[in-house]
Coordinates of C-alpha atoms in Angstrom, one line a residue:
M1 CA 117.2 97.8 39.1
K2 CA 116.5 93.6 40.1
N3 CA 119.4 92.5 38.1
A4 CA 122.1 95.1 39.2
L5 CA 121.0 94.0 42.7
F6 CA 121.4 90.5 42.1
T7 CA 124.7 91.2 40.1
A8 CA 126.1 93.0 43.2
V9 CA 125.0 90.3 45.6
V10 CA 126.5 87.8 43.7
T11 CA 129.6 89.8 43.3
I12 CA 129.8 90.2 47.3
A13 CA 129.3 86.7 47.5
F14 CA 131.9 85.8 45.5
G15 CA 134.7 88.2 47.0
L16 CA 133.9 87.1 50.4
G17 CA 134.5 83.4 49.4
M18 CA 138.1 83.9 47.7
S19 CA 138.7 86.1 50.4
S20 CA 137.9 83.4 52.8
L21 CA 139.9 80.8 50.4
L22 CA 142.6 83.3 50.7
L23 CA 143.2 83.7 54.3
A24 CA 142.8 79.8 54.9
V25 CA 145.6 78.8 52.5
A26 CA 147.7 81.7 54.2
T27 CA 147.3 81.1 57.7
P28 CA 150.4 80.0 59.5
P29 CA 150.6 76.2 60.6
G30 CA 149.9 76.8 64.5
D31 CA 146.9 78.4 63.6
S32 CA 145.4 76.5 61.0
N33 CA 142.8 73.2 61.1
G34 CA 142.0 72.5 64.3
S35 CA 143.4 75.5 66.9
A36 CA 140.3 75.0 68.5
A37 CA 139.6 73.0 71.6
G38 CA 143.6 73.0 72.6
R39 CA 144.7 71.8 69.2
V40 CA 147.1 73.5 67.4
R41 CA 149.5 72.2 63.9
T42 CA 153.3 72.2 65.2
A43 CA 154.4 70.7 62.1
L44 CA 153.4 70.2 58.3
A45 CA 154.1 67.6 56.0
N46 CA 157.6 68.2 54.7
Q47 CA 159.4 69.1 57.8
I48 CA 160.4 65.6 58.4
E49 CA 162.8 66.1 60.8
K50 CA 160.7 67.6 63.6
I51 CA 158.3 65.0 63.1
D52 CA 160.6 62.0 63.1
I53 CA 161.9 63.2 66.4
V54 CA 159.0 63.3 68.0
I55 CA 158.1 59.2 66.2
G56 CA 161.4 58.6 67.8
D57 CA 161.4 54.7 66.1
P58 CA 162.8 55.4 62.5
E59 CA 160.7 52.6 61.5
E60 CA 157.8 53.6 62.4
K61 CA 155.1 54.0 59.7
G62 CA 151.5 55.0 61.1
I63 CA 150.3 57.3 63.5
V64 CA 152.1 58.2 67.1
Y65 CA 150.3 59.5 70.2
A66 CA 153.6 61.0 71.9
V67 CA 152.5 62.3 75.4
V68 CA 154.6 64.9 76.9
N69 CA 154.6 64.8 81.0
V70 CA 157.1 66.5 83.5
F71 CA 155.5 64.7 86.1
E72 CA 157.7 63.6 88.9
I73 CA 155.7 60.7 90.0
G74 CA 155.0 59.3 86.7
D75 CA 152.4 59.8 83.7
D76 CA 149.4 61.1 84.2
P77 CA 147.0 57.8 83.6
R78 CA 144.4 59.3 82.1
V79 CA 145.9 60.8 79.4
V80 CA 148.1 57.6 78.6
E81 CA 144.8 55.7 78.8
A82 CA 143.2 58.4 76.3
A83 CA 146.4 58.0 74.3
R84 CA 146.2 54.0 74.0
G85 CA 142.2 54.7 73.6
A86 CA 142.6 56.7 70.6
A87 CA 145.7 54.6 68.9
H88 CA 143.4 51.5 69.6
S89 CA 140.1 52.9 68.0
L90 CA 142.3 53.9 65.1
G91 CA 143.7 50.3 64.9
E92 CA 140.2 49.3 64.4
S93 CA 140.1 51.2 61.4
G94 CA 142.8 49.7 59.8
L95 CA 145.2 52.3 61.1
D96 CA 148.9 51.6 62.2
A97 CA 148.7 53.7 65.9
S98 CA 151.1 53.2 69.1
V99 CA 152.0 55.7 71.4
R100 CA 154.9 56.7 72.9
L101 CA 155.5 58.2 76.6
L102 CA 157.9 61.0 76.6
G103 CA 159.3 62.6 80.6
P104 CA 162.6 65.0 81.1
G105 CA 164.6 61.8 81.2
D106 CA 163.8 60.7 77.6
P107 CA 167.3 62.5 75.3
D108 CA 164.8 63.8 73.0
F109 CA 162.2 65.8 75.5
A110 CA 163.9 68.9 75.6
Q111 CA 164.1 69.6 72.0
I112 CA 160.6 68.1 71.4
V113 CA 159.6 70.7 74.1
E114 CA 160.9 73.3 72.5
Q115 CA 160.4 72.5 68.3
N116 CA 156.6 72.2 69.9
D117 CA 155.8 74.9 71.5
I118 CA 154.9 73.0 74.8
V119 CA 154.2 75.2 77.4
R120 CA 151.0 73.0 79.2
F121 CA 151.5 69.8 80.6
P122 CA 150.6 66.6 80.0
A123 CA 150.4 67.7 76.2
V124 CA 150.2 65.0 73.8
L125 CA 151.9 65.3 70.2
V126 CA 149.9 63.1 67.3
A127 CA 152.9 62.8 64.5
K128 CA 152.3 61.0 61.3
K129 CA 154.9 61.0 58.6
G130 CA 154.1 62.9 55.4
A131 CA 151.1 64.4 57.5
G132 CA 153.0 66.4 60.3
I133 CA 152.4 67.2 64.2
V134 CA 149.4 68.5 66.1
L135 CA 149.6 69.7 69.7
V136 CA 147.1 68.8 72.3
S137 CA 146.9 70.2 75.4
D138 CA 143.2 71.0 76.3
E139 CA 140.5 68.2 77.3
I140 CA 142.5 65.4 76.3
T141 CA 140.4 62.4 75.7
E142 CA 140.5 59.4 73.3
E143 CA 137.8 61.2 71.6
S144 CA 139.9 64.8 71.0
L145 CA 143.1 62.5 70.1
A146 CA 141.3 60.5 67.7
G147 CA 139.6 63.3 66.4
A148 CA 143.2 65.7 66.0
Y149 CA 144.1 63.0 63.7
W150 CA 141.0 62.5 61.5
Q151 CA 140.2 66.5 61.2
V152 CA 144.0 67.5 60.9
L153 CA 146.2 64.7 59.8
G154 CA 144.4 62.2 58.2
R155 CA 143.4 62.2 54.2
S156 CA 140.6 63.6 53.2
S157 CA 139.8 60.7 50.6
S158 CA 139.9 58.0 53.1
C159 CA 136.6 56.8 53.9
V160 CA 137.1 55.3 57.4
G161 CA 136.4 58.2 58.7
A162 CA 133.2 58.4 57.4
M163 CA 132.8 54.8 58.0
A164 CA 133.2 55.3 61.7
G165 CA 130.4 58.1 61.9
V166 CA 127.7 55.7 61.0
G167 CA 126.3 54.0 63.5

């Protein structure tokens, strides 16, 4: 009886683990890895053209925080400062990061808004060639923007993120 119960529990646990794994693999990009707290993945690593449009500069090799805003009077200084702070903190970790400001006057603005399903402004797109794009539209802070990179786009083999947590 004990062996049968143990076997049943192990089989159920294994089945639940496998179903969770299958669901994680089958989840569409917009619902995976960081859709909590206003983070949505809008492009995967292989969507090169979409990433290049957000990055803007073809020579850019690092992480780009693209601040997307529609204010007539200019950019929200809190969001711009959060993006610059996140870029700076990644720079201190040895990564190349920059900020791109996008508004209605930018020739790529409409296409970027449409391709990334941006419906709330201001918003920040965290983009990296070979990794993808993450849209951050809620609680835009330096920490949430840096977290969007580390939790969704950062390489799991990197020790830099782990070193940043040691203090």
